[in-house]
Coordinates of C-alpha atoms and ligand atoms in Angstrom, one line a residue:
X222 CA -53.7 156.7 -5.2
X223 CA -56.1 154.5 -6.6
X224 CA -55.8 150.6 -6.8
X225 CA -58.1 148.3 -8.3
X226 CA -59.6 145.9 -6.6
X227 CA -58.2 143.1 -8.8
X228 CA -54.6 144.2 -8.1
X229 CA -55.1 144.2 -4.7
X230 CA -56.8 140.3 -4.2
X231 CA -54.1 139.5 -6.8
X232 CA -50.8 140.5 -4.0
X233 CA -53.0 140.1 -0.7
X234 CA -51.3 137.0 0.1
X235 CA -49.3 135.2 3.7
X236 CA -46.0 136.7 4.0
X237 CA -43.2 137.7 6.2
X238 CA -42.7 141.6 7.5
X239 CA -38.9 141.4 7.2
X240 CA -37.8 142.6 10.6
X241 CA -35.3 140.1 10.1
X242 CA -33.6 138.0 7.4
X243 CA -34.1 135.0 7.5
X244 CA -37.3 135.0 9.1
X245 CA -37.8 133.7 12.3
X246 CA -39.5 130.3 11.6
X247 CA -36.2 129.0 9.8
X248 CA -33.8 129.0 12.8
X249 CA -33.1 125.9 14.7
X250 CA -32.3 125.0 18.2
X251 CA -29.0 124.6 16.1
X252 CA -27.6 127.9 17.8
X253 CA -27.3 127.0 21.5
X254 CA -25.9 129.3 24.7
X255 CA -22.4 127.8 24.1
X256 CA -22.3 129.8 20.4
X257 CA -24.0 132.7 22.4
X258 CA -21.6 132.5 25.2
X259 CA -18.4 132.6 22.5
X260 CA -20.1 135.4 20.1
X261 CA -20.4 137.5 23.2
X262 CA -16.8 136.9 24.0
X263 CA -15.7 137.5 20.6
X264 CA -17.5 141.3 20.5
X265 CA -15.6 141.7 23.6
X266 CA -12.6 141.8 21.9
X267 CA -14.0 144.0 19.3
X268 CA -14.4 148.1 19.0
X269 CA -18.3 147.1 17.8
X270 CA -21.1 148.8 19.2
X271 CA -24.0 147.8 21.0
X272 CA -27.8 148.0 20.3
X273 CA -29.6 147.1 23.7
X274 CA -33.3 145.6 23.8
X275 CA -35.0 144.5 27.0
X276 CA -38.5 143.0 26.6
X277 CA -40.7 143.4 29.7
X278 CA -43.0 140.8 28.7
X279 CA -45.9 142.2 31.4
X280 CA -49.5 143.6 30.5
X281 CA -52.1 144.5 32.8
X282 CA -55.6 143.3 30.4
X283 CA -55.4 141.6 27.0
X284 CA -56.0 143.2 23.8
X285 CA -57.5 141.3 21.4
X286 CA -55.8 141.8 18.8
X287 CA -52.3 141.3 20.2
X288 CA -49.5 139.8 18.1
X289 CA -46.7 140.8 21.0
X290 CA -45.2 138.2 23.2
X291 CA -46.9 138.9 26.8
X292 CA -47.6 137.6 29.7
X293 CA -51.4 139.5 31.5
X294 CA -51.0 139.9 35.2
X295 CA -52.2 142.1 38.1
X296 CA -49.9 145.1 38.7
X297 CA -48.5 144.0 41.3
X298 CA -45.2 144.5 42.1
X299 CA -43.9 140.7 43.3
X300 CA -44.1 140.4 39.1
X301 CA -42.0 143.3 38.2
X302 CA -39.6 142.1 40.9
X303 CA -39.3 138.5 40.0
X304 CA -38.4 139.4 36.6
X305 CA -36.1 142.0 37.4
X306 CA -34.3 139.4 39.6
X307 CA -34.1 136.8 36.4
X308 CA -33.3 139.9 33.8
X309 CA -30.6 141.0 36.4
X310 CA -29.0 137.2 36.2
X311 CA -29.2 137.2 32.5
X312 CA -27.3 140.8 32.2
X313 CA -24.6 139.6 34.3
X314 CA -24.2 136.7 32.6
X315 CA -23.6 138.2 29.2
X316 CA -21.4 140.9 30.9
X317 CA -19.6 138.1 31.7
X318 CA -19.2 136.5 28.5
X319 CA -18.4 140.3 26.9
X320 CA -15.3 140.3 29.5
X321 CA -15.8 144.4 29.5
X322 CA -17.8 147.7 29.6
X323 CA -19.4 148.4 26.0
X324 CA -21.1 151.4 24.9
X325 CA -25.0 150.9 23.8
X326 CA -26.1 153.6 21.0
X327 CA -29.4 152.3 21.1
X328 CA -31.6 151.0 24.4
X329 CA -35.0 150.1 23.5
X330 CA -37.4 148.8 26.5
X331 CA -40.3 147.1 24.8
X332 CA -42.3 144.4 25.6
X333 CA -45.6 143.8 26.7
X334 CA -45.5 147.0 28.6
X335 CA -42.4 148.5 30.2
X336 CA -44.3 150.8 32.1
X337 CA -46.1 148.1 33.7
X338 CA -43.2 148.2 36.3
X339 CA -43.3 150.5 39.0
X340 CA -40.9 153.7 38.9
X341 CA -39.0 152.0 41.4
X342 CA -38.4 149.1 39.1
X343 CA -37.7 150.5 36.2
X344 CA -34.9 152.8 38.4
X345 CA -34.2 149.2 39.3
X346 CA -33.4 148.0 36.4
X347 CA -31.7 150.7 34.3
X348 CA -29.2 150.9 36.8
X349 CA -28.6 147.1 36.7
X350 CA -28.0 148.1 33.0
X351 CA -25.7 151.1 33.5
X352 CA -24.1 149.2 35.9
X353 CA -22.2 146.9 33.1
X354 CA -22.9 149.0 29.9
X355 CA -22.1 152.6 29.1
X356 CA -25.2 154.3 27.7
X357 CA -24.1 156.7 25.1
X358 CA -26.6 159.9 26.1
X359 CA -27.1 160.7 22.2
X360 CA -28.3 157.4 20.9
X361 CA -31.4 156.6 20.8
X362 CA -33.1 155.3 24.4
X363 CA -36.6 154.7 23.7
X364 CA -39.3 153.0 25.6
X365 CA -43.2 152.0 24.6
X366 CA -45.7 152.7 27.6
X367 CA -49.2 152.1 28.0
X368 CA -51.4 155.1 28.2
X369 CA -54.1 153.7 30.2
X370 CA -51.8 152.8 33.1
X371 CA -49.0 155.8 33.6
X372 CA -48.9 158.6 35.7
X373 CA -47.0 162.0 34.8
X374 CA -45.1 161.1 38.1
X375 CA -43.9 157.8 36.5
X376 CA -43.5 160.3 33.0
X377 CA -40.9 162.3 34.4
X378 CA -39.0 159.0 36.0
X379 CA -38.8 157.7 32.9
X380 CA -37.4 161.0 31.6
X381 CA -34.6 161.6 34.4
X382 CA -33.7 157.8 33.6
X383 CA -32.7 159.3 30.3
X384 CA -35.0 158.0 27.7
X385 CA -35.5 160.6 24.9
X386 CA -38.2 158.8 22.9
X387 CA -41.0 157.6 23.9
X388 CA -44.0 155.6 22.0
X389 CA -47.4 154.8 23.3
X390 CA -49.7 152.1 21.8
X391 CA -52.6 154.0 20.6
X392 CA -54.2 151.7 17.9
X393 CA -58.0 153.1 17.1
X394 CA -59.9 156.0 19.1
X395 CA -63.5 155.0 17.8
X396 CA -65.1 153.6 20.8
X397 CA -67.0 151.1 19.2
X398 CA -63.5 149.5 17.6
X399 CA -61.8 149.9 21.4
X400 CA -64.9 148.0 23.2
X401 CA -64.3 145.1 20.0
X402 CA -60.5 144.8 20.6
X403 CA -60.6 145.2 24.6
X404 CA -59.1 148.3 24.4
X405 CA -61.2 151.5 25.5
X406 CA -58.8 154.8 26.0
X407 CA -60.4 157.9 25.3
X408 CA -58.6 160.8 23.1
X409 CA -58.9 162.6 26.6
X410 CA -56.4 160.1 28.2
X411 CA -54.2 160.0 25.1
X412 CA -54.3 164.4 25.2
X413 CA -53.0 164.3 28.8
X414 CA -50.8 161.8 28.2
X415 CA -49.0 163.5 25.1
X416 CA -49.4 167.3 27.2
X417 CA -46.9 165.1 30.2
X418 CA -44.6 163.8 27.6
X419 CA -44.2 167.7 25.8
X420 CA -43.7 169.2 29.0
X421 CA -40.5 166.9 29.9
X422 CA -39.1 167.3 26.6
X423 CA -38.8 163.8 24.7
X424 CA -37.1 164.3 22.0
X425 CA -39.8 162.2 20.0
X426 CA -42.8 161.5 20.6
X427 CA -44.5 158.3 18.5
X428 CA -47.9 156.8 18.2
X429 CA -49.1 153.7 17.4
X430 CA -52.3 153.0 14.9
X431 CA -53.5 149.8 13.7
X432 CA -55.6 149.6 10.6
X433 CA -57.5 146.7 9.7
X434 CA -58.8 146.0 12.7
X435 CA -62.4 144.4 13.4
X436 CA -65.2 147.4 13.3
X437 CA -62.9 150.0 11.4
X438 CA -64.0 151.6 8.5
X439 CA -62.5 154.5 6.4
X440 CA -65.0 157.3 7.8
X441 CA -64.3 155.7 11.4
X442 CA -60.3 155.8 11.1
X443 CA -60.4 158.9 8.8
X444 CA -61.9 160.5 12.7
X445 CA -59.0 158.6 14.3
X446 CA -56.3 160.1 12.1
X447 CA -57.8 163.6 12.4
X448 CA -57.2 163.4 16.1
X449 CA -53.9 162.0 15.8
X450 CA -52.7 164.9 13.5
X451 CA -54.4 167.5 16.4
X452 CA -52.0 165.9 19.2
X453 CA -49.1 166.2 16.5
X454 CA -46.8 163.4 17.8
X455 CA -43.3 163.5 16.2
X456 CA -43.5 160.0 14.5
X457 CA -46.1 157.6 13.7
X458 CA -46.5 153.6 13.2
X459 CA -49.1 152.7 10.9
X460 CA -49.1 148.7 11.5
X461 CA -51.4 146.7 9.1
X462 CA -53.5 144.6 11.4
X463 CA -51.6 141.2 11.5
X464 CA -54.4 138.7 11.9
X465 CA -52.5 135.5 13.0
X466 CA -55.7 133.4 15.2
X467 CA -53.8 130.1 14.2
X468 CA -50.4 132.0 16.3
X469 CA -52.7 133.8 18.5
X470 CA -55.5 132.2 19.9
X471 CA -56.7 134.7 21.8
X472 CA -57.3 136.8 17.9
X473 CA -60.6 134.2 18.1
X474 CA -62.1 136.6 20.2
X475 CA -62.5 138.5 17.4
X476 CA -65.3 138.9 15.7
X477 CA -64.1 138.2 12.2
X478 CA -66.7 139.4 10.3
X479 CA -66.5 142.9 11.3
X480 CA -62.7 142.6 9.9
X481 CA -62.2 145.0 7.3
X482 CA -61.7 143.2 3.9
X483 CA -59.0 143.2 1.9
X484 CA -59.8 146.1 -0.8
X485 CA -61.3 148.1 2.8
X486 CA -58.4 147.9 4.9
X487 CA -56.3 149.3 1.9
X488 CA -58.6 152.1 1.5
X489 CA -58.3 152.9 5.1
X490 CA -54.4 152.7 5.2
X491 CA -54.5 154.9 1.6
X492 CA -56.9 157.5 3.3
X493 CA -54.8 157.7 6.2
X494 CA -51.3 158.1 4.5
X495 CA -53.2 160.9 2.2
X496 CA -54.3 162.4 5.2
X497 CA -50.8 162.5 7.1
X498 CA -49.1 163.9 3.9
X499 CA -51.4 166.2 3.8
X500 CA -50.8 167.6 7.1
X501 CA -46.8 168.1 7.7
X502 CA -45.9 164.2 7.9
X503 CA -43.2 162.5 5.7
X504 CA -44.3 158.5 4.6
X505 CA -41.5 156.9 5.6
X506 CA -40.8 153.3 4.6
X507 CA -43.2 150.8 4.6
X508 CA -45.6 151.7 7.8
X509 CA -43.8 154.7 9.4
X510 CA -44.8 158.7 8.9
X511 CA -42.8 161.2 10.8
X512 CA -42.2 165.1 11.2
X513 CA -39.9 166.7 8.6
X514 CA -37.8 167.3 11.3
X515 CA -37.8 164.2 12.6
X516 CA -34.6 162.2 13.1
X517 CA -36.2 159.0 11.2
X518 CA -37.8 161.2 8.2
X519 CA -33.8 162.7 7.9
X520 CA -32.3 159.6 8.0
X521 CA -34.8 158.2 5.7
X522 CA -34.1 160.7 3.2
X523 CA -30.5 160.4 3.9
X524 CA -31.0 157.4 2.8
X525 CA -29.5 156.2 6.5
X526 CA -32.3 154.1 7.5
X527 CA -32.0 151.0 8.9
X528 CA -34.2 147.9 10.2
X529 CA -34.2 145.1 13.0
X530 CA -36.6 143.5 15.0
X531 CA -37.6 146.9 16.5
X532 CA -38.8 148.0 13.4
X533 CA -37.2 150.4 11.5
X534 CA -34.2 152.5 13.4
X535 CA -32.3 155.5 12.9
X536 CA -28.8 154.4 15.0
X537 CA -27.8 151.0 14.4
X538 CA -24.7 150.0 16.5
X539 CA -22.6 147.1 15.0
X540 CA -24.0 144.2 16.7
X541 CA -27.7 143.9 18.9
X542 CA -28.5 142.2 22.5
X543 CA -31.8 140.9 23.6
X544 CA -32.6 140.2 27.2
X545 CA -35.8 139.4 28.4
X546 CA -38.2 136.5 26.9
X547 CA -38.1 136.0 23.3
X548 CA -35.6 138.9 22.7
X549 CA -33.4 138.5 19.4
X550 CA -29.8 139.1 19.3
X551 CA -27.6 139.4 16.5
X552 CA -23.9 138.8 16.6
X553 CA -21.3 138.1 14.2
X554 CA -24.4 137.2 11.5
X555 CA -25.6 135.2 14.1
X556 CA -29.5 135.6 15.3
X557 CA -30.1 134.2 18.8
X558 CA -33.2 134.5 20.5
X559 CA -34.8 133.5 24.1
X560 CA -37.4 131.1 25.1
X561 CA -40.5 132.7 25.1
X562 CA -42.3 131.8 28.0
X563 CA -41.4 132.6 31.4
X564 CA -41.5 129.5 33.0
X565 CA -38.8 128.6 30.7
X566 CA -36.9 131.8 30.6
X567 CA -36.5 131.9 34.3
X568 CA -35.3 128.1 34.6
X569 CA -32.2 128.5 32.3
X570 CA -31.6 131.4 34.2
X571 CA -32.2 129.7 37.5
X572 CA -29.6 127.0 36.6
X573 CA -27.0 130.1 35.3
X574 CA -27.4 129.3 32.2
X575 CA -27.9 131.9 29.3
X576 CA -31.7 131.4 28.0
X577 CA -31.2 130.4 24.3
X578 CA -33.7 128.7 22.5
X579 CA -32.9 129.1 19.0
X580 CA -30.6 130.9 16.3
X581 CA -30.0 131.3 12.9
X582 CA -26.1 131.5 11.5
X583 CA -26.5 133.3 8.6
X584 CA -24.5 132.0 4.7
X585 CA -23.2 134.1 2.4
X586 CA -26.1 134.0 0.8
X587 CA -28.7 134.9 3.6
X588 CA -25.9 137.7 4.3
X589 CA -26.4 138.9 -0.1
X590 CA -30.3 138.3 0.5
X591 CA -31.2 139.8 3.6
X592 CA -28.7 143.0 2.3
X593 CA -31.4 143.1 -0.3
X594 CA -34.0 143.2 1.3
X595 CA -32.8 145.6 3.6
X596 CA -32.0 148.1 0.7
X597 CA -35.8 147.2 -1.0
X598 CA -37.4 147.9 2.5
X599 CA -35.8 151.0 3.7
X600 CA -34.6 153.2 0.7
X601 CA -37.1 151.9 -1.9
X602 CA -34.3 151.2 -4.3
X603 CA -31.2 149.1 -4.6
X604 CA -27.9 149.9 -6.8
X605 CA -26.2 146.9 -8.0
X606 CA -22.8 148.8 -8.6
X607 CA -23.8 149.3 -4.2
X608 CA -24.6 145.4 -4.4
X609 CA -21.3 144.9 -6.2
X610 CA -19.4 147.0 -4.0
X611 CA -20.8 144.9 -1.4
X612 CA -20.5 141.6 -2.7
X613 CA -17.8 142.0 -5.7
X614 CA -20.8 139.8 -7.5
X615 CA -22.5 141.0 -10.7
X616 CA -26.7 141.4 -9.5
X617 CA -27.8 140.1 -12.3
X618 CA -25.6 136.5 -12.8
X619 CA -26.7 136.5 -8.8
X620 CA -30.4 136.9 -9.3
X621 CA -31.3 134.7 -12.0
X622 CA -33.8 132.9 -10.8
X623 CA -35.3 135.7 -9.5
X624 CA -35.6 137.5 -13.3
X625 CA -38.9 135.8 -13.3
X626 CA -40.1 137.7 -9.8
X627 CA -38.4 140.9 -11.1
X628 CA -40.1 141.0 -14.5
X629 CA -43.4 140.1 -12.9
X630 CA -42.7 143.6 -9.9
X631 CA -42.5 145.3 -13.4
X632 CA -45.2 144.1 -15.4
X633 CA -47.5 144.5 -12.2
X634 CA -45.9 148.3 -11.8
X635 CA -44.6 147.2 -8.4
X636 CA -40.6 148.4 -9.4
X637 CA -38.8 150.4 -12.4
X638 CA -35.8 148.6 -13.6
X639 CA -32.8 149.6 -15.7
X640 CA -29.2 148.5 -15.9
X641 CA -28.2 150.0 -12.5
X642 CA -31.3 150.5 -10.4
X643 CA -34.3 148.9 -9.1
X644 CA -36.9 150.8 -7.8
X645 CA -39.6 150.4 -6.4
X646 CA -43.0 152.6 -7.5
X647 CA -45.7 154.2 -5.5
X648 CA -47.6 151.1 -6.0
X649 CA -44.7 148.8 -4.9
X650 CA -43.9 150.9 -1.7
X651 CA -47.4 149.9 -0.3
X652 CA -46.7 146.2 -1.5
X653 CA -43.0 146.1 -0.7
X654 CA -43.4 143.1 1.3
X655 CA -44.7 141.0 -1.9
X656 CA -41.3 142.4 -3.6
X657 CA -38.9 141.0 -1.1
X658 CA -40.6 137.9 -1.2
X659 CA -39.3 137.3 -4.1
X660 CA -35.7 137.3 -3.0
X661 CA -36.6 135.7 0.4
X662 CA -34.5 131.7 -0.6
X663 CA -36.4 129.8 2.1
X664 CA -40.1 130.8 1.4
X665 CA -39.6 129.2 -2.2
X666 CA -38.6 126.4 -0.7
X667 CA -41.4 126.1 1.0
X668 CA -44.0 128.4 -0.2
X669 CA -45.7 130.0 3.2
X670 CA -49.5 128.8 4.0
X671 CA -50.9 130.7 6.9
X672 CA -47.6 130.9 8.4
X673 CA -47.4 134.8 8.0
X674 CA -50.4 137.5 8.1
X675 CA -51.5 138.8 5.0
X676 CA -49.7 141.3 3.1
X677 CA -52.8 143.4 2.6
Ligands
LIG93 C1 -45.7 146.2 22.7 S1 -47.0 147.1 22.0 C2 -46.8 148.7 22.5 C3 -46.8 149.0 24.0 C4 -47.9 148.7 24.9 N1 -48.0 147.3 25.1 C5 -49.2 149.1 24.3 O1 -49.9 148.4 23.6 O2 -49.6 150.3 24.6 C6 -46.4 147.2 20.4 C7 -47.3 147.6 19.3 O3 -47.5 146.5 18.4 C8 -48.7 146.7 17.6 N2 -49.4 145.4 17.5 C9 -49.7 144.6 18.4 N3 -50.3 143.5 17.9 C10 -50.4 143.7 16.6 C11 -51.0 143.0 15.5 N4 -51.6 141.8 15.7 N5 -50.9 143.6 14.3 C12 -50.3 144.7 14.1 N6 -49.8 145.5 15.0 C13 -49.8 145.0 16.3 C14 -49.5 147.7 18.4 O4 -49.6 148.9 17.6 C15 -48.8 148.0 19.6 O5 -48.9 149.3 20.1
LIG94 S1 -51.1 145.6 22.5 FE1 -49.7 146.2 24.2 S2 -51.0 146.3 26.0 FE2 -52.2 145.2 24.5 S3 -51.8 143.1 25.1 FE3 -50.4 143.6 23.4 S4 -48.5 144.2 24.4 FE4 -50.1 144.3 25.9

């Protein structure tokens, strides 16, 4: 695919990647531990389902680029343990408040770096886990690891625990890029790596590659693809490079100018997807290829794909649980999510108290909007007799205000319209975050400055 250059300074603009709706800057302190504490009571009354994140918010060295929310420390093991003391507090807590045993469909250990705890504490701490929830063997249990800093010894741990997916930040294997972002790992480290997780049998295996990012060019990634496709993990996250130094302050050791510009970093992401279709892998969604095989390119075509603050998911349960700092909940269209820093995090917990900063309770109308973009984001295409099934509201009397931003999709060939479906083109799929904008209430209200990284 070709896009002029025009096109592409015309929709390269601040906005939101959707991993939740609303977005996270429009919840309040509003949503305290008390609505927490009764939500969590109220889905213990319930059949529901659980989806299970725990963010270990520990990495050894920064990388430069970094948009996660992490804390660098030595690996040693008074860390791990600390935190697995305060997490521990926090899971009893809202066992607690849940009154009973519930059944998680989807565990997801992410952070930071999960494997920056020792075997023994991360034993530790999935058994605190399954000590309160049932884990349903089938779901998904997936965890991201660091390939620098993991042994084939701490591998197979991981696997007897009874994770089946595993995903390893990969990012760029150019050396010159690695020494630029602080991250050097040679393909040789990522090979052996990948060998440990084939021999114990994960039932997927995902990288992740950043595009974008400062010293990359197309020839440079095109050699960093190539080398992916030779390992042949199951799934793969292309993430546009989310260049945030206003959020992040440690993005200003950067060296801007070797950033990739606009029309460059979409020729890299364009070369790249041509490359992965070529080569067995399925584009899935927005930043996602995957093996045909795969359970997120079936579900994709299925049309059974899903997404929450993990990205995009296969299993969703009914209802989500965060623990750690700055996990995100959602419960009863209520978003709740932890202070971020551990200083904080550990003193609510210190005191018994459930660490809640902040919360969104979601109105019918976020509830109409962020179904929306859900269907825009993950199947490329909404139905209104779906929406009206939904909603029993007519799309179009809904959306009028948003006519303008749907004839404008068309007119710059980002969607197809007709009197039941809108879909969204090849074009739009690589811009579908500038198409949910459109339906996104709150950034109209206040149109976003440098709030969000660019959509390009
Ligand atoms: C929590 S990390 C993965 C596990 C582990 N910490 C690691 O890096 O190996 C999650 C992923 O987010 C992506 N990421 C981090 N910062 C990003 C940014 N500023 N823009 C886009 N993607 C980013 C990277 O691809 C990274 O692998
Ligand atoms: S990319 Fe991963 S390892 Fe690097 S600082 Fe961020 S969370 Fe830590």
């Amino acid at each position: 695919m070709k896009i002029d250059k025009e096109t592409i300074l015309k929709l390269d603009r601040p906005g939101p990647r959707y991993t939740s709706y609303p977005t996270a800057p429009e919840w309040s302190s509003g949503v305290s531990a008390d609505t927490y504490r009764e939500q969590l009571s109220n889905f213990g009354n319930t059949e529901k389902t659980l989806s299970l994140y725990a963010h270990i918010p520990f990495c050894e060295t920064l990388c430069y680029f970094c948009g996660c929310t992490m804390n660098i420390r030595p690996q040693e093991d008074k860390y791990g343990d600390e935190f697995i003391g305060f997490i521990s507090k926090e899971i009893d807590q809202i066992a607690r408040s849940i009154g009973r045993r519930k059944t998680v469909r989807q565990l997801h250990w992410g952070g930071g770096t999960p494997s920056f705890l020792s075997e023994e504490q991360m034993i530790r701490l999935f058994d605190k886990i399954r000590s309160v929830f049932d884990i349903d063997p089938t779901g998904e249990i997936a965890i991201e690891v660091d390939p620098r800093r993991i042994s084939q010894s701490k591998v197979k741990t991981i696997k007897d625990l009874g994770f089946n997916r595993i995903s390893i930040g990969l990012q760029d294997f150019d050396e010159r890029v690695q020494k630029e972002v602080n991250r050097v790992q040679p393909f040789a480290l990522v090979k052996q790596f990948h060998q440990w997780c084939r021999k114990y049998q994960f039932a997927s295996v995902n990288f992740d590659l950043i595009y974008g990012l400062p010293g990359q060019t197309q020839q440079s990634f095109t050699k960093t693809v190539e080398q992916v496709i030779a390992l042949r993990p199951d799934r793969i996250a292309l993430y546009s490079f989310a260049y945030v130094p206003w959020l992040k302050k440690h993005q200003n050791k950067l060296k801007a100018d070797l950033l990739p510009a606009a029309d460059e970093k979409l020729e890299i992401f364009l070369k790249a997807r041509e490359l992965f279709l070529q080569n067995g892998y399925e584009a899935i969604a927005m930043d996602h290829f995957a093996l045909k095989d795969d359970d997120l390119a079936k579900a994709f075509r299925d049309g059974k794909l899903y997404r929450n603050f993990m990205g995009y998911t296969v299993k969703p349960a009914d209802e989500y649980i965060g623990l750690g700092p700055s996990a995100i909940g959602f419960l009863e269209n209520t978003f709740f999510q932890n202070y971020k820093t551990i200083p904080e995090y550990y003193r609510f917990l210190k005191q018994d108290e459930l660490p809640v900063e902040r919360g969104k309770v979601l109105s019918q109308d976020d509830q109409i909007r962020k179904w929306v973009i859900g269907a825009l984001m993950c199947h490329f295409q909404l139905n209104k007799d779906n929406f009206f099934q939904m909603f029993h509201k007519n799309f179009d009397d809904y959306f009028v205000d948003e006519q303008k931003h749907i004839q404008e999709c068309q007119n710059n060939r980002l969607l197809t319209v007709d009197a039941q479906n809108l879909v969204v083109t090849d074009l739009g799929k690589i811009f579908i975050r500038n198409i949910c904008m459109g339906f996104d209430w709150y950034l109209r209200q206040h149109q976003a400055k440098q709030k969000f990284s660019r959509t390009v």
